[in-house]
Coordinates of C-alpha atoms and ligand atoms in Angstrom, one line a residue:
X1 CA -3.0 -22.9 -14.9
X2 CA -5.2 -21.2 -12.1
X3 CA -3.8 -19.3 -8.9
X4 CA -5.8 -18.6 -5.9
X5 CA -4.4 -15.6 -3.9
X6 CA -5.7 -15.8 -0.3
X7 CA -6.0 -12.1 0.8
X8 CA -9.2 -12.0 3.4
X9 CA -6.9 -11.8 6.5
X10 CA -7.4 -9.2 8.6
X11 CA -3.6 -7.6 8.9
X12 CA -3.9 -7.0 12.9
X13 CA -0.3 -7.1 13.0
X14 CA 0.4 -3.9 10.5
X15 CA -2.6 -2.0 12.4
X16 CA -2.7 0.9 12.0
X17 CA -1.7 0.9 8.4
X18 CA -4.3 -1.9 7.7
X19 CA -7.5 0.1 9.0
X20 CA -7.3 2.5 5.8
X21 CA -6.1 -0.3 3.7
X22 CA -6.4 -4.0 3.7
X23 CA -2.6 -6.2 4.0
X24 CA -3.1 -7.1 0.4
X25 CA -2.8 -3.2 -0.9
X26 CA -0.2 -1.6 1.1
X27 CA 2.9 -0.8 -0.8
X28 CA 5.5 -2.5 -1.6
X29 CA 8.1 0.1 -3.2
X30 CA 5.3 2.0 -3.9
X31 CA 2.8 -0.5 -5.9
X32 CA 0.3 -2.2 -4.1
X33 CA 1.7 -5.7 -2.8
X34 CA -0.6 -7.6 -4.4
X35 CA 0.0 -5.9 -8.4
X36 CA 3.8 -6.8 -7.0
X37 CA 2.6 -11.3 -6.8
X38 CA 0.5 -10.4 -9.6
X39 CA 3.0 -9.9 -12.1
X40 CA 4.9 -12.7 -10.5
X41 CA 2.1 -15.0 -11.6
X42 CA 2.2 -13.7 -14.7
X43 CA 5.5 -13.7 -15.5
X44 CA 4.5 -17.6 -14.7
X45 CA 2.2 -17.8 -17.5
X46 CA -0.4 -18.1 -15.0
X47 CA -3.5 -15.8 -16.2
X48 CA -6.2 -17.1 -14.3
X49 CA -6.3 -15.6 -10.6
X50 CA -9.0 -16.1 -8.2
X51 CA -8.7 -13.7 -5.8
X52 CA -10.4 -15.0 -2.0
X53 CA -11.1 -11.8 0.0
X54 CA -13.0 -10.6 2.7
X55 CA -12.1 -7.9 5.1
X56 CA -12.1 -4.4 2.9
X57 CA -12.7 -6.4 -0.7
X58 CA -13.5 -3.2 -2.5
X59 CA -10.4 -1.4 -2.4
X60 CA -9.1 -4.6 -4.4
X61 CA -11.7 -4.6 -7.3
X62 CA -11.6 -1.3 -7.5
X63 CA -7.6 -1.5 -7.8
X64 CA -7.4 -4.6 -10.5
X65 CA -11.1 -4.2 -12.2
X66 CA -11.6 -8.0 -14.2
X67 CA -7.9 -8.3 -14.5
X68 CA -8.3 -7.3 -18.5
X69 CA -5.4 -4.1 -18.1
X70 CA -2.8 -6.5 -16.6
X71 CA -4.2 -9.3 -19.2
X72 CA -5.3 -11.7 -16.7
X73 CA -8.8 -12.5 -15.5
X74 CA -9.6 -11.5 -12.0
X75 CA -12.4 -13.6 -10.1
X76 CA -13.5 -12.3 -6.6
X77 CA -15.2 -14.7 -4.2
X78 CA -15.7 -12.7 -1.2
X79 CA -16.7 -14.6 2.1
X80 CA -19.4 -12.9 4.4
X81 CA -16.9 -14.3 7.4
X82 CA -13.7 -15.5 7.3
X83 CA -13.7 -19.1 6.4
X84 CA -9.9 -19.8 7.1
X85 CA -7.2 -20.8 5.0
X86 CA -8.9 -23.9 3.1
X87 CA -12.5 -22.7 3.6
X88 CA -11.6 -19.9 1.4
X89 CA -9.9 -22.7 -1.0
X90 CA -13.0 -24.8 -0.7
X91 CA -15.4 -21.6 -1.1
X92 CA -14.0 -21.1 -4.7
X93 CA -14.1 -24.7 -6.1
X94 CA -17.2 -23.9 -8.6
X95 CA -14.1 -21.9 -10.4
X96 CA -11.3 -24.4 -9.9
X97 CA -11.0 -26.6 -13.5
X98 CA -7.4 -28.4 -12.6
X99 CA -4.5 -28.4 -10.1
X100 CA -4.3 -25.3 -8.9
X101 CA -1.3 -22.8 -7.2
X102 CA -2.3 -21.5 -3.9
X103 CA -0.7 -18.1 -2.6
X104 CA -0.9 -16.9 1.1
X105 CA -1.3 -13.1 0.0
X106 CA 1.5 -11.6 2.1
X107 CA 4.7 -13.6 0.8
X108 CA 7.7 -11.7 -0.8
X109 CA 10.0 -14.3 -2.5
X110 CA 11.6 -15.0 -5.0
X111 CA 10.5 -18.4 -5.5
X112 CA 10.3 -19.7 -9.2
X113 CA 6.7 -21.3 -10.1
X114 CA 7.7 -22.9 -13.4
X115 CA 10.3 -25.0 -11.4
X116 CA 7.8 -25.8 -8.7
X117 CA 5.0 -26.8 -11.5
X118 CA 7.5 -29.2 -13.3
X119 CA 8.6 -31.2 -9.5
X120 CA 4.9 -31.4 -8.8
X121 CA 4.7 -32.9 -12.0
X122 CA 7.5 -35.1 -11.3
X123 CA 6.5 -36.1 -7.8
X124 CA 2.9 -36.7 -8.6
X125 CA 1.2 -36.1 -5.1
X126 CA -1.9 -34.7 -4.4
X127 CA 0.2 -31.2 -3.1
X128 CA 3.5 -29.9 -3.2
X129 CA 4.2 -27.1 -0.5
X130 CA 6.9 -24.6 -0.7
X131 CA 9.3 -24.5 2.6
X132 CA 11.9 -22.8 3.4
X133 CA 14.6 -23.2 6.4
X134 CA 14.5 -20.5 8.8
X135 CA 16.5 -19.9 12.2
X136 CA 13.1 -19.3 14.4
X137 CA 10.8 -21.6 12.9
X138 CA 8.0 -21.2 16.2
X139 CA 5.9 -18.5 14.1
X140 CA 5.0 -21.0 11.1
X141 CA 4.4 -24.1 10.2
X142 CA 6.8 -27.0 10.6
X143 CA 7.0 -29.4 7.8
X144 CA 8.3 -32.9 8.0
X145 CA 9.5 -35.1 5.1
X146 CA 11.7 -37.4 4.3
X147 CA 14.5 -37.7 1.9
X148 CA 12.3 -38.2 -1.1
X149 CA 10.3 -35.2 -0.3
X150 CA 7.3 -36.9 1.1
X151 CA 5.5 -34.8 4.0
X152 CA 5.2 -37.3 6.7
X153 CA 3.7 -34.2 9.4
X154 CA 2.5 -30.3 9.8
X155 CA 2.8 -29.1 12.9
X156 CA 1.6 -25.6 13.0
X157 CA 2.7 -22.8 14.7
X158 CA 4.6 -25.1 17.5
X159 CA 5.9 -23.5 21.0
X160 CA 9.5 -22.3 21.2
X161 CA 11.6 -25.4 21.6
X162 CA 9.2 -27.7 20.4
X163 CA 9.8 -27.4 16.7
X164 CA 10.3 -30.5 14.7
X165 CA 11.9 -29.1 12.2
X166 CA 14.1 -25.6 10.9
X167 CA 12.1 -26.3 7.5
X168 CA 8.7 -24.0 6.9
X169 CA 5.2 -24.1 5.1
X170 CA 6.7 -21.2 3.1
X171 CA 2.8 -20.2 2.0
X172 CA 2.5 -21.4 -1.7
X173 CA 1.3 -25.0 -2.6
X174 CA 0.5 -26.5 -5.9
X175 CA -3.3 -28.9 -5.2
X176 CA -4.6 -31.4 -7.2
X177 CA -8.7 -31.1 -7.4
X178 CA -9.1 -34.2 -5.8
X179 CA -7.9 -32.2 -2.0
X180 CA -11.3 -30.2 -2.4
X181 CA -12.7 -33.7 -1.0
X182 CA -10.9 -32.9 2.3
X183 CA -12.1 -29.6 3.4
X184 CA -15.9 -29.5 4.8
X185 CA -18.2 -26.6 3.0
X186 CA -19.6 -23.6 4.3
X187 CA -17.2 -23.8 7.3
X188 CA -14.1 -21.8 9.0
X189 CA -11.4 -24.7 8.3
X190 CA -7.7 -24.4 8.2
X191 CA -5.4 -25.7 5.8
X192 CA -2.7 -25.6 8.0
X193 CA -4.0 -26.7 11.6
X194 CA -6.8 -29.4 10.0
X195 CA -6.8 -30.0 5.8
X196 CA -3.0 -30.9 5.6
X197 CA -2.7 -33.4 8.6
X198 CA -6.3 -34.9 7.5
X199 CA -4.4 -35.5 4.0
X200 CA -1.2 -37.0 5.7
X201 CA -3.4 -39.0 7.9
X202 CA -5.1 -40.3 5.2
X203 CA -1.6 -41.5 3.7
X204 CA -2.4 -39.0 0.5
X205 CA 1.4 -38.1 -0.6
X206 CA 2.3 -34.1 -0.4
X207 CA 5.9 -33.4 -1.2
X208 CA 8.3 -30.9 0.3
X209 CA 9.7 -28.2 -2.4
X210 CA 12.2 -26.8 -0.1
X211 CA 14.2 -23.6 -1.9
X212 CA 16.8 -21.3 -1.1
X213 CA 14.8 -18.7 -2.3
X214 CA 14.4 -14.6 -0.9
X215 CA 11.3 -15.2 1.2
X216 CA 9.3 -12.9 3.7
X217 CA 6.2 -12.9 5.5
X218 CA 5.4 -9.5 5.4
X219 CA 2.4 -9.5 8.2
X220 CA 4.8 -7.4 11.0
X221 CA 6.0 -3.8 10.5
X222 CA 9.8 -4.8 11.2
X223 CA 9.5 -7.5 8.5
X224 CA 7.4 -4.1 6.2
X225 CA 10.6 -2.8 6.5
X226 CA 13.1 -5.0 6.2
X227 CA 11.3 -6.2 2.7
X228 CA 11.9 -2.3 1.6
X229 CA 16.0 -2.2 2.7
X230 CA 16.0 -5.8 0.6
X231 CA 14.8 -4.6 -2.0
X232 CA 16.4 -1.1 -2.6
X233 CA 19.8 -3.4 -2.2
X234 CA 18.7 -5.4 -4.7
X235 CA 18.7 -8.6 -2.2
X236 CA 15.1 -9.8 -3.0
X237 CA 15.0 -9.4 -6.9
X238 CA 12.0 -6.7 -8.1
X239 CA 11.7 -4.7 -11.2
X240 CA 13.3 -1.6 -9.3
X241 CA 16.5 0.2 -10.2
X242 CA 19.7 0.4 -8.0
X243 CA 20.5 3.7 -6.1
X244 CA 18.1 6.8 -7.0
X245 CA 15.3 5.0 -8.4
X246 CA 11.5 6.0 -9.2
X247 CA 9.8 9.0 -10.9
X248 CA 10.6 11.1 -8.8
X249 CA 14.2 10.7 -8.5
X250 CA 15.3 13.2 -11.5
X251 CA 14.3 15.8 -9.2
X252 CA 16.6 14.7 -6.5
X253 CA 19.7 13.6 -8.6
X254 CA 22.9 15.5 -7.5
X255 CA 20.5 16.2 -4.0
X256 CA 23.8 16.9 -1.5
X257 CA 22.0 15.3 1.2
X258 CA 20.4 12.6 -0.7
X259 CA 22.0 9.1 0.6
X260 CA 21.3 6.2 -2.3
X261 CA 19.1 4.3 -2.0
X262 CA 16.3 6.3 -2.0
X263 CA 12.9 5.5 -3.9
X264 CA 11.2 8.5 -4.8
X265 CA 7.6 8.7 -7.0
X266 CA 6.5 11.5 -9.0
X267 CA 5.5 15.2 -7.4
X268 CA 8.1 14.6 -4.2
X269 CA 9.7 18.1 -2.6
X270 CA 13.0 17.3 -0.9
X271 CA 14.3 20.4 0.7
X272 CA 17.9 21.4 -0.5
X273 CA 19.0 21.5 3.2
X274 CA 16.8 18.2 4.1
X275 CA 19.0 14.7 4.8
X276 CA 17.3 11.2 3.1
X277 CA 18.4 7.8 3.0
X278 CA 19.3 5.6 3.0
X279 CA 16.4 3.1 2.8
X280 CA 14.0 5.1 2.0
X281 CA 11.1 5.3 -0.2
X282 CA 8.8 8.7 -0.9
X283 CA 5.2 7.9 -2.3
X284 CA 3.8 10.4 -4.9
X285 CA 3.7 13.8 -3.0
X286 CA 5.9 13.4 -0.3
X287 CA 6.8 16.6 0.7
X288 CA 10.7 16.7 3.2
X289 CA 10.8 20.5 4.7
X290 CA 13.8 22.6 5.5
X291 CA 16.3 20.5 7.7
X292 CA 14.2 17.3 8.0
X293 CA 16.0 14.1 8.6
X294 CA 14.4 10.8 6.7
X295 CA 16.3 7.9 7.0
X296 CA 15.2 3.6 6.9
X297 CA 11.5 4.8 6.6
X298 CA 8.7 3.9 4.2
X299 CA 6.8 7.1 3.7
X300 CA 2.9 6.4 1.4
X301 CA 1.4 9.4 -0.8
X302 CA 1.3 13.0 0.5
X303 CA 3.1 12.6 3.9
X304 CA 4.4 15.9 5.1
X305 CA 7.3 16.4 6.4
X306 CA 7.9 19.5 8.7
X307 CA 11.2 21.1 9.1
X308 CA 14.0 20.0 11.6
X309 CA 11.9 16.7 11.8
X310 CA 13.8 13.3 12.7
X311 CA 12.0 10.5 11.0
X312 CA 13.8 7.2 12.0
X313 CA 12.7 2.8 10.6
X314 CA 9.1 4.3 10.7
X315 CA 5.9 3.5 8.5
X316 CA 3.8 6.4 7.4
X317 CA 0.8 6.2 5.9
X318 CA -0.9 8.3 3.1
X319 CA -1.9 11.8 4.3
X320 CA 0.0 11.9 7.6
X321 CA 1.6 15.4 8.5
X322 CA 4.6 15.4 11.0
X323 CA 5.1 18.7 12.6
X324 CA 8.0 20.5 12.3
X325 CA 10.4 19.2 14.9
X326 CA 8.8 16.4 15.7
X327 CA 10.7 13.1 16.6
X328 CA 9.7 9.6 15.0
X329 CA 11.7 7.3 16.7
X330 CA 12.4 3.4 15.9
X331 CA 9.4 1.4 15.4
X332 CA 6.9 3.8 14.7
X333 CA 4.0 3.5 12.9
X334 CA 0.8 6.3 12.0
X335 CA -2.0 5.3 10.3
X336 CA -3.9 7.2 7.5
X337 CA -3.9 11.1 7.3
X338 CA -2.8 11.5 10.7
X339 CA -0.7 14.3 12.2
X340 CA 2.2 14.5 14.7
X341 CA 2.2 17.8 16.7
X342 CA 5.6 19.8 15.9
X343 CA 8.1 18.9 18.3
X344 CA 6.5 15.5 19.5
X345 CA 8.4 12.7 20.5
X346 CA 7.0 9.2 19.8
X347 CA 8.1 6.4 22.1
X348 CA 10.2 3.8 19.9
X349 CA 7.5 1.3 18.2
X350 CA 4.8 3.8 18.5
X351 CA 1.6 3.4 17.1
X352 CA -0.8 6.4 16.3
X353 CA -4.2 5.9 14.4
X354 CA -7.5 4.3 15.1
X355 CA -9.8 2.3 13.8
X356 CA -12.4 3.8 11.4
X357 CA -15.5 5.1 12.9
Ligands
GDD401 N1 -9.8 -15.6 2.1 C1 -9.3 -15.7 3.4 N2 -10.1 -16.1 4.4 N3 -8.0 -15.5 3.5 C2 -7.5 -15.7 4.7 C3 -8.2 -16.1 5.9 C4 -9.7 -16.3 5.7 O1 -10.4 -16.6 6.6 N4 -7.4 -16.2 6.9 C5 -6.2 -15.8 6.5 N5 -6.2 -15.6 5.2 C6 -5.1 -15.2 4.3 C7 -4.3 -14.0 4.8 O2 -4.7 -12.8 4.2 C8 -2.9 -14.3 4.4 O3 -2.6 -13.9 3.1 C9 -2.8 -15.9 4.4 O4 -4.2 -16.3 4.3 C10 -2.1 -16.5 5.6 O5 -2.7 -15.9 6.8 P1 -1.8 -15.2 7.9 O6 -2.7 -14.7 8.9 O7 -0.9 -14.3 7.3 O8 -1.1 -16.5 8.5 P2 0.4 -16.6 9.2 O9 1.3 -15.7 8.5 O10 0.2 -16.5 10.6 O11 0.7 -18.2 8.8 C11 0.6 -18.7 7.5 O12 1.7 -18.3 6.7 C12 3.0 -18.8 7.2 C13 4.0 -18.3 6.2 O13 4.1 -16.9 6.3 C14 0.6 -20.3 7.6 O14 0.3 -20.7 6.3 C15 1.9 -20.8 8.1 O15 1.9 -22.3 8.0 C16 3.0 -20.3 7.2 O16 4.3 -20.8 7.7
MG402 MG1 1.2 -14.2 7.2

């Protein structure tokens, strides 16, 4: 069985994070997000992944190579421009053989593929979408169906107040070849706004595989963040250890002002006078100075921490300094390598960093 992981979006909405590092390779407890669906698929027995990219490709094949040290194999078709959700499906078909998963590349669940292969099987459509029920459903796309399953409309994104439905294109389908036939080559077409109702239209059956499952979109900071908290609780299921997990967290073990749970990788320096947790994770060379408070805050590699800083449900990327006193309120997120002047205080949902020259 084949998956392809659609990773060429652009990940405005995590800016600046996403200028050093495309959506698919931020950090997800500290491993790229895409290894994290990776070894999802493969616990799935699924070792064929074609991997549709675009914006900052090379950071990926540099990160997974042909696939061959995770056993898988690793195709990249990389579009020139963005060719939407099912151009990027339809730009890949020379390496499709059979019915294929489909991943949206920034999905956290915990959604069970062997149990969505077997009611594809059973249903027998041309697709079967994933959807899950959620309370604000205006930011996705509806699904319809009726009681059998059958997808009767897609309605995406819809205004407030206008949803059809509670029930959401969760981002992973399971196609049969034969939808290739509906999606135009060489062309920006989306799977979502034009390829699905095209199918419906055309009274081809897609069925409704609607779960219970953990399941984030993790396109937004707040969302970044809430992924981490459910994660270190143990809420969305990941191979990461309760409490004081991660290489670094010998070091830190019997830490006074350590509050579980805490993530640390190897090479972190937590003062012995320094307050972190909970919620936190510390990418490999973190360093927290004399009377620096970390708490609900995703810290990357070799961030810097000065001391009596107050670092608050902020996002910091590899290489940032924050001065010693400095204030990171609510919200805040810095982009690659850069540094907060000591005693600084950033407006709640700050943003610092720029785009790449
Ligand atoms: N290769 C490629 N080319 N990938 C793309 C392109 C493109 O032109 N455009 C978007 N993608 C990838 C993104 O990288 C992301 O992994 C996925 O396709 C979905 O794009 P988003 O930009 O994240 O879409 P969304 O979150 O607003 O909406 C989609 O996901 C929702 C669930 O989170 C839609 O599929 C909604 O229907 C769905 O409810
Ligand atoms: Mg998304």
């Amino acid at each position: 069985m084949q998956a392809i992981v659609l990773v060429g979006g652009e990940g405005t909405r995590l800016r600046p994070l996403t200028y050093g590092t495309p959506k698919p390779m931020v950090p997800i407890v500290n491993v790229p997000f895409l290894a994290r669906t990776l070894e999802r698929l493969y616990a799935a027995e699924i070792r064929d992944v074609i991997l549709a990219a675009g914006y900052m490709p090379q950071a990926i094949v540099d990160y997974f190579g042909d696939g061959s040290q995770l056993d898988m194999k690793v195709t990249y078709v990389i579009e020139e421009t963005p060719l939407g959700t099912a151009g990027a499906i339809k730009n890949v078909e020379e390496h499709i053989t059979g019915p294929f998963f489909v991943l949206n590349g920034d999905i956290l669940t915990s959604l069970d593929l062997r149990a969505m292969r077997q009611y594809h099987h059973e249903k027998g459509g041309i697709g079967t979408l994933h959807l899950i029920r959620v309370d604000d459903p205006s930011p996705f796309g509806c699904v319809v169906h009726d009681e059998a399953g059958r997808v009767s409309r897609f309605v995406e994104k819809p205004p407030k107040g206008e949803e059809p439905t509670n029930e959401i294109n969760a981002g992973t389908y399971l196609l049969e070849r034969e939808i290739l036939d509906y999606i135009p080559p060489n062309k920006n077409v989306s799977i979502e706004r034009e390829t699905f109702p095209q199918v419906i239209a055309a009274g081809k059956a897609l069925y409704a595989h609607t779960t219970g499952d953990y399941w984030l979109d993790l396109g937004r900071p707040e969302q970044y963040l809430a992924a981490h908290r459910d994660v270190l609780n143990g809420t969305m299921p990941l191979a990461v250890e309760p409490g004081l997990s991660g290489d670094g967290s010998e070091a830190l073990r019997g830490h006074p002002g350590v509050i579980a749970p805490v993530h640390a990788a190897a090479d972190v320096v937590v003062d012995a006078s320094a307050k972190v947790g909970p919620n936190v994770v510390l990418g490999r060379g973190c360093s927290i100075g004399t009377n620096a408070v970390v708490r609900e805050s995703v810290l990357w590699e070799r961030v810097s921490v000065g001391a009596g800083a107050f670092i608050e449900e902020a996002i910091l990327a590899s290489g940032v300094t924050v001065g010693p006193k400095a204030h990171v309120s609510k919200g805040s997120v810095i982009g690659h390598d850069v540094s907060v002047e000591p005693g600084a205080v950033l407006e709640p949902g700050a943003r610092l960093g720029s785009a790449p020259p």
